XYZ file of C-alpha atoms in Angstrom:
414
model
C -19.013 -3.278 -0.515
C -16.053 -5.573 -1.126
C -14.977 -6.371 -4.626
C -12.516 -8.870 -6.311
C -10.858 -7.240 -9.709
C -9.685 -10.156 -11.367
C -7.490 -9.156 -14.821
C -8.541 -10.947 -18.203
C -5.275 -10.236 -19.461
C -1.857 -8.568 -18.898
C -1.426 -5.557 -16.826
C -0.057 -2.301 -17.311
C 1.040 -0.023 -13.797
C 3.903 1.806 -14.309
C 5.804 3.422 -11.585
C 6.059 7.094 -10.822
C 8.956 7.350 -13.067
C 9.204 9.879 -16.434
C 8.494 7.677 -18.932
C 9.205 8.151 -22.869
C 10.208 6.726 -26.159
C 12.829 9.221 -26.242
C 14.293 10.113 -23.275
C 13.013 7.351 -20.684
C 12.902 4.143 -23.081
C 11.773 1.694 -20.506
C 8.238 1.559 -18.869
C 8.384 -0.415 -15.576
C 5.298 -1.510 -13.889
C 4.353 -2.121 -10.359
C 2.101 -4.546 -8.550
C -0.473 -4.321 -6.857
C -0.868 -0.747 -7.999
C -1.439 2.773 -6.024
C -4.400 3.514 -4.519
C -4.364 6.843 -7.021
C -4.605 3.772 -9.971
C -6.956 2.331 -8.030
C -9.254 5.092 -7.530
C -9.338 5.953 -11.487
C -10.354 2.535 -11.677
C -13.628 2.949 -9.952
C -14.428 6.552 -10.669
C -14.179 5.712 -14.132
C -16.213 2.852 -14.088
C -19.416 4.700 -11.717
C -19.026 7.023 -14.554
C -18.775 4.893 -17.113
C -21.935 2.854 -16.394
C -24.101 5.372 -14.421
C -23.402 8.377 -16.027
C -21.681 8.236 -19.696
C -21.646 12.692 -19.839
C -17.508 13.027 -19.247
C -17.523 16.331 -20.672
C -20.438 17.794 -18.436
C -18.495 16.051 -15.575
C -15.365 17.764 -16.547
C -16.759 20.865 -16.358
C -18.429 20.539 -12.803
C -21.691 18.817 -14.153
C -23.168 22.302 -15.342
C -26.033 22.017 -18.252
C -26.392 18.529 -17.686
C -30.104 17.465 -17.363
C -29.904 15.173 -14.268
C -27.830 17.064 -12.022
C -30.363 17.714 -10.217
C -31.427 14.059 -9.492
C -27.806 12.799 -9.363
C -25.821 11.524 -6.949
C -22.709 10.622 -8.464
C -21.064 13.626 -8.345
C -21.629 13.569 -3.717
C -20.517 9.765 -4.264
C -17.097 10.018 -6.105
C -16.082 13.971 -6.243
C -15.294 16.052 -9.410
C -11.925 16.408 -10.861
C -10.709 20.181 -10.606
C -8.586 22.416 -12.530
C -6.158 22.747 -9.775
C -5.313 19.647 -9.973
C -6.495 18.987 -6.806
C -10.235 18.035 -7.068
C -11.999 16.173 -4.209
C -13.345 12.367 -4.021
C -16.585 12.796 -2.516
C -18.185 10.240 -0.224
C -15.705 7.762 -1.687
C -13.444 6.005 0.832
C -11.200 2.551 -0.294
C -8.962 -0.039 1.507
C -6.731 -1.751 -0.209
C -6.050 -3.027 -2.679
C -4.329 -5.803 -2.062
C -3.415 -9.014 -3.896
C -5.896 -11.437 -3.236
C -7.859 -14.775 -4.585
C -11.365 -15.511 -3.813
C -12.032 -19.526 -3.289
C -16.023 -19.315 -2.507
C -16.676 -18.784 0.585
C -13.526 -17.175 1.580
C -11.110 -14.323 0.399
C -7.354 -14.832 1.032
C -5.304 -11.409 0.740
C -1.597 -11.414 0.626
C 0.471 -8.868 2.593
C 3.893 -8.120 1.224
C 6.091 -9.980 4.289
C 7.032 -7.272 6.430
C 10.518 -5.247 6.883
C 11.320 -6.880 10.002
C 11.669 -9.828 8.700
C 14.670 -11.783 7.247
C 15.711 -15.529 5.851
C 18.614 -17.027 7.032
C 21.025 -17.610 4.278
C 21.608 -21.300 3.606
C 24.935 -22.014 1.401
C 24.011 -23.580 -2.033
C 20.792 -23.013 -1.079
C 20.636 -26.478 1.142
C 17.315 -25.870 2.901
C 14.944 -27.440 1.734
C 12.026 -24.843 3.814
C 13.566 -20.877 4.057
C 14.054 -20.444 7.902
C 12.336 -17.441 8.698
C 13.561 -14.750 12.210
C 11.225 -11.732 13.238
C 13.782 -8.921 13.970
C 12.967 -7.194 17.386
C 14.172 -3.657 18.964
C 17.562 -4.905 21.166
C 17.096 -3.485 24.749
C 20.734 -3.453 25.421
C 23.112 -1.226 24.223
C 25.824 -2.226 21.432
C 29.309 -0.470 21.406
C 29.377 2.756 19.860
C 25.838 3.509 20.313
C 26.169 5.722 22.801
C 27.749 7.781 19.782
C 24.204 8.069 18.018
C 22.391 11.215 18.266
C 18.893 9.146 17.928
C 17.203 7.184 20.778
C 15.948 4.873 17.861
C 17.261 0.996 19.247
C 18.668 -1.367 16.535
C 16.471 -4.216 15.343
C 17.914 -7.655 16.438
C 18.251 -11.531 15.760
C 20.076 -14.071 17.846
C 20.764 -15.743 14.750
C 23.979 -16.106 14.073
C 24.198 -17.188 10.523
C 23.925 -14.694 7.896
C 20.759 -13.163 7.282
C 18.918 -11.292 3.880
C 15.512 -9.669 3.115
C 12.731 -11.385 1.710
C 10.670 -10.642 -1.219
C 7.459 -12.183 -1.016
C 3.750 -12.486 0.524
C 2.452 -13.153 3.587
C -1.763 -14.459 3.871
C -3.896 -12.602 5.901
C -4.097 -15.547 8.420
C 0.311 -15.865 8.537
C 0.032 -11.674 9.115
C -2.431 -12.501 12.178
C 0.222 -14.525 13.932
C 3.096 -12.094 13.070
C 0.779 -9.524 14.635
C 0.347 -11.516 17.561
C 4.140 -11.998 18.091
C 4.721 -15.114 16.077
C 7.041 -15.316 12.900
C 5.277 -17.725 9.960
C 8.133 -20.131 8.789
C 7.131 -19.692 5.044
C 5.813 -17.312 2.438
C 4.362 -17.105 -1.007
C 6.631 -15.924 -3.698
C 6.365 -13.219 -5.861
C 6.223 -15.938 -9.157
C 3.206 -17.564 -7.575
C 1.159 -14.690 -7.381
C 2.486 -12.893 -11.078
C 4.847 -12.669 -13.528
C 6.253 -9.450 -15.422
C 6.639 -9.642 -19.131
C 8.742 -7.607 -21.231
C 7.335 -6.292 -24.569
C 8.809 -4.247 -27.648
C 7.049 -1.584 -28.923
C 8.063 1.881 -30.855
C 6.468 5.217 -31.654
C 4.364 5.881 -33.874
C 3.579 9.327 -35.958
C -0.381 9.581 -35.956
C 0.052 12.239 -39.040
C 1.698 10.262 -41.186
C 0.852 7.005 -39.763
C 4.592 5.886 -39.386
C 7.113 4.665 -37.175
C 9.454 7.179 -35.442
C 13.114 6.612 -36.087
C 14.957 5.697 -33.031
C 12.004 5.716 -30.854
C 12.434 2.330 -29.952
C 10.592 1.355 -26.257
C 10.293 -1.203 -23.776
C 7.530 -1.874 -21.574
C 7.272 -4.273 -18.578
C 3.128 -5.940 -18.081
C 2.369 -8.257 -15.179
C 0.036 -11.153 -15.163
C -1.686 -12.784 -12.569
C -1.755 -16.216 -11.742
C -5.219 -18.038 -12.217
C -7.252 -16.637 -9.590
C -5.321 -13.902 -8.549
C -6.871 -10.269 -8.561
C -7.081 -6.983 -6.730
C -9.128 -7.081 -3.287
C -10.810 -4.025 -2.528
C -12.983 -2.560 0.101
C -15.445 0.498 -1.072
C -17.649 2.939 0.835
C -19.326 5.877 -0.087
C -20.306 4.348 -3.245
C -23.868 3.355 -3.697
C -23.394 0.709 -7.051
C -20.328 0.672 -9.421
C -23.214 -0.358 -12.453
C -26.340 0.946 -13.390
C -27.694 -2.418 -12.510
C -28.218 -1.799 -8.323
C -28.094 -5.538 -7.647
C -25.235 -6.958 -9.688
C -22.713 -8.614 -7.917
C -20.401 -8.744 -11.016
C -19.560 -6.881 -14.399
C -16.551 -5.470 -16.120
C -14.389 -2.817 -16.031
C -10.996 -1.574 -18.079
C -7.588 -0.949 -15.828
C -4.360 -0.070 -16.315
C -2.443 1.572 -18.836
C -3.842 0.492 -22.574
C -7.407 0.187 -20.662
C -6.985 -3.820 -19.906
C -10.419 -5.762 -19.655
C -11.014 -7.139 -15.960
C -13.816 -8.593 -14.105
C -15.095 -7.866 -11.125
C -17.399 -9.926 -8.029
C -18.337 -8.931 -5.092
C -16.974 -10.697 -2.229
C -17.247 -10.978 1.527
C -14.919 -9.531 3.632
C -11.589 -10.622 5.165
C -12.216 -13.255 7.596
C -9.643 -12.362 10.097
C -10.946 -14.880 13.068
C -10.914 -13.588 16.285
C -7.511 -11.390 15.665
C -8.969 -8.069 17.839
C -9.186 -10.095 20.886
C -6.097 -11.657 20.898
C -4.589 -8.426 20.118
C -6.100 -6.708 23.154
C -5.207 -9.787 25.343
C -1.541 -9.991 24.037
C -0.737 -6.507 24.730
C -0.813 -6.802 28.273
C 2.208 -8.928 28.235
C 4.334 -7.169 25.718
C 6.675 -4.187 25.533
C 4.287 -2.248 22.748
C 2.727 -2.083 19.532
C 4.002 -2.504 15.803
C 2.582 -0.604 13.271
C 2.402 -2.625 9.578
C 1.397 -0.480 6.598
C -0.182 -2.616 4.112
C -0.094 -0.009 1.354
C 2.153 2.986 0.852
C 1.998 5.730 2.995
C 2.782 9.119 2.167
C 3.515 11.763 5.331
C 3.465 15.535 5.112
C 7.641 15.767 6.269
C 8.391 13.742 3.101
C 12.454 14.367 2.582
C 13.706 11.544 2.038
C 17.343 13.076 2.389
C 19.189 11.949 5.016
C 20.643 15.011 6.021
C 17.658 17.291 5.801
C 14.767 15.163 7.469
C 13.247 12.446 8.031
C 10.685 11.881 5.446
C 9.788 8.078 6.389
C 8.229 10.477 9.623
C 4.576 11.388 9.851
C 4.302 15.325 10.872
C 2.203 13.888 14.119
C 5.721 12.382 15.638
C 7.880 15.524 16.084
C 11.352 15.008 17.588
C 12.638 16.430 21.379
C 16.281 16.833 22.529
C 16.624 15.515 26.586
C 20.667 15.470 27.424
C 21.954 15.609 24.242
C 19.595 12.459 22.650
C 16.955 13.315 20.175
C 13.707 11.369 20.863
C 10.948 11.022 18.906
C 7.615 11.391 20.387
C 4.376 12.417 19.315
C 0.490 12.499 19.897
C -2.515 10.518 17.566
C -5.872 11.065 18.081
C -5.620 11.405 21.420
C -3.069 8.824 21.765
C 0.396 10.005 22.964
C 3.576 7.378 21.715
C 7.400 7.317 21.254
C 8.858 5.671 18.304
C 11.409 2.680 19.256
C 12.430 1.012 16.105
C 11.219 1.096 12.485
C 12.030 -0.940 9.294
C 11.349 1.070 6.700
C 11.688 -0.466 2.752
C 13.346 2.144 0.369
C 11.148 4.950 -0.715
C 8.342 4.191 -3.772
C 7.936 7.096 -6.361
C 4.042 7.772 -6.700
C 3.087 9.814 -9.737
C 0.303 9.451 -12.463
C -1.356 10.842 -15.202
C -4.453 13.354 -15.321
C -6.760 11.904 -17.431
C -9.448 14.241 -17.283
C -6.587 17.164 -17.568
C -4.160 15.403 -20.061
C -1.491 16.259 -17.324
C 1.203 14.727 -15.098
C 0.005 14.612 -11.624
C 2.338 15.543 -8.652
C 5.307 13.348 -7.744
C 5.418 12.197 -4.275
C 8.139 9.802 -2.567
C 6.334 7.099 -0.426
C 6.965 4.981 2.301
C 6.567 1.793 0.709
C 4.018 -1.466 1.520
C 5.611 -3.998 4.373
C 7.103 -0.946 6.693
C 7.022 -1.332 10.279
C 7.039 1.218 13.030
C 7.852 0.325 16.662
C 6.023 2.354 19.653
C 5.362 2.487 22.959
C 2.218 4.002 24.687
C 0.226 4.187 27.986
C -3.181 4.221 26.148
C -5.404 1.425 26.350
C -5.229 -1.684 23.853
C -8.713 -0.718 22.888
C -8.196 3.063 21.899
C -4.626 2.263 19.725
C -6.455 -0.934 17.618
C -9.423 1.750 17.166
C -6.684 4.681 15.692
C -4.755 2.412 14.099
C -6.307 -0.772 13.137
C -7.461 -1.505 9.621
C -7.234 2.380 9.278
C -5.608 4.541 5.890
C -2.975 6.806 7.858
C -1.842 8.896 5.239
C -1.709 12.505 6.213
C -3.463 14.191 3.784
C -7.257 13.773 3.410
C -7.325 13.030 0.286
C -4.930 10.435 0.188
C -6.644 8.729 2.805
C -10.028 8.392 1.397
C -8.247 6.679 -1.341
C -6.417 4.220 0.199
C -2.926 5.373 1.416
C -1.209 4.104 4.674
C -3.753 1.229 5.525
C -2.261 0.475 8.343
C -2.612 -3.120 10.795
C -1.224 -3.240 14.384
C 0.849 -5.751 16.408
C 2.780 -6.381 19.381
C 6.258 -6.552 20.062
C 8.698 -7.659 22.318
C 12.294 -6.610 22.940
C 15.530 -9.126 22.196
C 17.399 -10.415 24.624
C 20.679 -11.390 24.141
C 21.919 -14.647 25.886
């Protein structure tokens, strides 16, 4: 199934930061959220509808009455007390800032890493001018000095360039992934604001305010019409009403009310055939992760690793260069380029547990990779296409590393 969350009032998603009155005194949030959110979101609401016995759940479902003739528990996992637990049948995509306009859904993809605005002085332009960066085949001076056969991602323009922070729609990501470069983009403000609200500690004992536990927290809301798009297998009905295509459900930190609809899905035209006919005549395929992805070799420190890697690409010294090569699903590639956004803390809390879950960094939402194969057009768009790549199986049943695929040429310098 395909749902729509759409928020009935301000958000709460706060970032994998420490967080607390005292030490931390600022909660920031982030939008959309992580798939980990996410998944709360729904387990808690099968749960909450179709079940109602948390404690029995807790506790594996023993000495409840109906596990026998219960489902839920093959459908969405049970938490553990390892922390680790398992999800089940359950397997998401997304989710991804959306608005549904009967008949259609229009998602918006953060615009990706590889792209940049040219800078316009006092801001003159009246449209931004938009350049897709590409791998340069040629060599620049000095680069024989790098260690890494990674190539340098290039623009003709000459005029200064800067990143963008906005959103692409799924049908301006369909020509990017076909080699074109959309010459506008949502912004952030059109989509959601943040809002900044007081707050301060309070002493349940004594009923009381804490001195000097003062605290600031940052809530998003939506834009009319702007929600969460998510697509759901595994599950058989999020309500104990099998043929509702809408209800409520609580999200967020504080437990916010939201709605939700089912939807259809993401009308993306005829994109898989013009993929497979456009890769004939380019120099490889791009790799676009729509949501964070976290990889098993996840050092982010410069000097140790390379934790923006996936443990499938491993790296191979030939005269003195260090490549990077590696083999997926069958499907052997070298990695050319990659723009990769700085790394997104992922954390959360345990609410079954009433612990902090693991820390991970993530590569974050808009991140491109740049390979080149010998496979067929037809097996890489099956591996990679519309797939969750993160490493770990867990993580990819909920969501991390959904991944699209496009093609890319190299820049030529004139």
């Amino acid at each position: 199934m395909q749902i729509l969350i759409e928020p009935s009032d301000v958000l709460l998603f706060r970032d994998g930061r420490p967080f607390s009155a005292e030490d931390g005194h600022r909660a920031r949030s982030i939008f959309p959220p992580t798939p980990n959110t996410i998944q709360g979101v729904i387990r808690s609401k099968v749960l909450a509808d179709r079940c109602g016995r948390y404690q029995e759940y807790k506790n594996g479902c023993w000495g409840c009455p109906e596990q026998n003739n219960c489902t839920i528990p093959n459908e969405i996992g049970r938490p553990a007390a390892n922390g680790k637990g398992n999800y089940g049948e359950m397997y998401l995509k997304g989710a991804l800032i959306a608005k549904y306009q009967p008949p259609d859904v229009t998602a918006y993809f953060p615009v990706p890493a590889d792209v940049v605005q040219v800078k316009e002085k006092n801001n003159s332009a009246t449209s931004p001018q938009l350049q897709s960066l590409k791998p340069l085949q040629q060599q620049l001076p000095g680069q024989n000095d790098l260690p890494f056969s990674l190539l340098p991602l290039w623009t003709p323009e000459t005029r200064p360039v800067e990143a963008i922070e906005g959103y692409w729609t799924h049908k301006e990501m369909s020509d990017y992934l076909l080699g074109k470069c959309p010459n506008d983009f949502t912004k952030v403000k059109e989509l959601y604001d943040k809002e900044a609200r007081l707050g301060i500690e309070v002493d349940n004992s004594k009923q009381t305010v804490r001195e000097g536990r003062l605290y600031q927290a940052e809530f998003v809301r939506c834009q009319d019409k702007v929600g969460l798009y998510l697509e759901i297998e595994g599950i058989k009905q999020l309500s104990a009403t099998p043929d509702s295509d809408r209800g409520i459900m609580a999200i967020g930190g504080e437990n916010r009310a939201a709605s939700y609809l089912k939807t259809p899905k993401l009308d993306w035209g005829n994109l898989n055939n013009q993929l497979k006919d456009s890769f004939k005549d380019s120099c490889g395929f791009k790799i676009y992760l729509a949501t964070p992805g976290i990889f098993e070799n996840n050092n982010f420190d410069s000097q140790k690793g390379q934790g923006w890697l996936p443990s499938w690409l491993k790296t191979e010294i030939i005269n003195g260069t260090v490549y990077i090569k590696g083999e997926y699903n069958g499907i052997f590639v070298e990695l050319v380029a990659a723009a990769i956004g700085r790394y997104q803390t992922i954390g959360g809390w345990d609410i079954a547990y009433n612990r902090q879950k693991p820390t991970h960094r993530a590569v974050p939402a808009g991140s491109v990779y740049y390979f080149t194969t010998t496979a067929s057009p037809e097996k890489v768009l099956k591996a990679f296409h519309w797939q969750n790549l993160a490493e770990d199986e867990q993580e990819r049943q909920i969501g991390y590393g959904l991944s699209l695929v496009g093609i890319w040429n190299y820049c030529q310098l004139t």
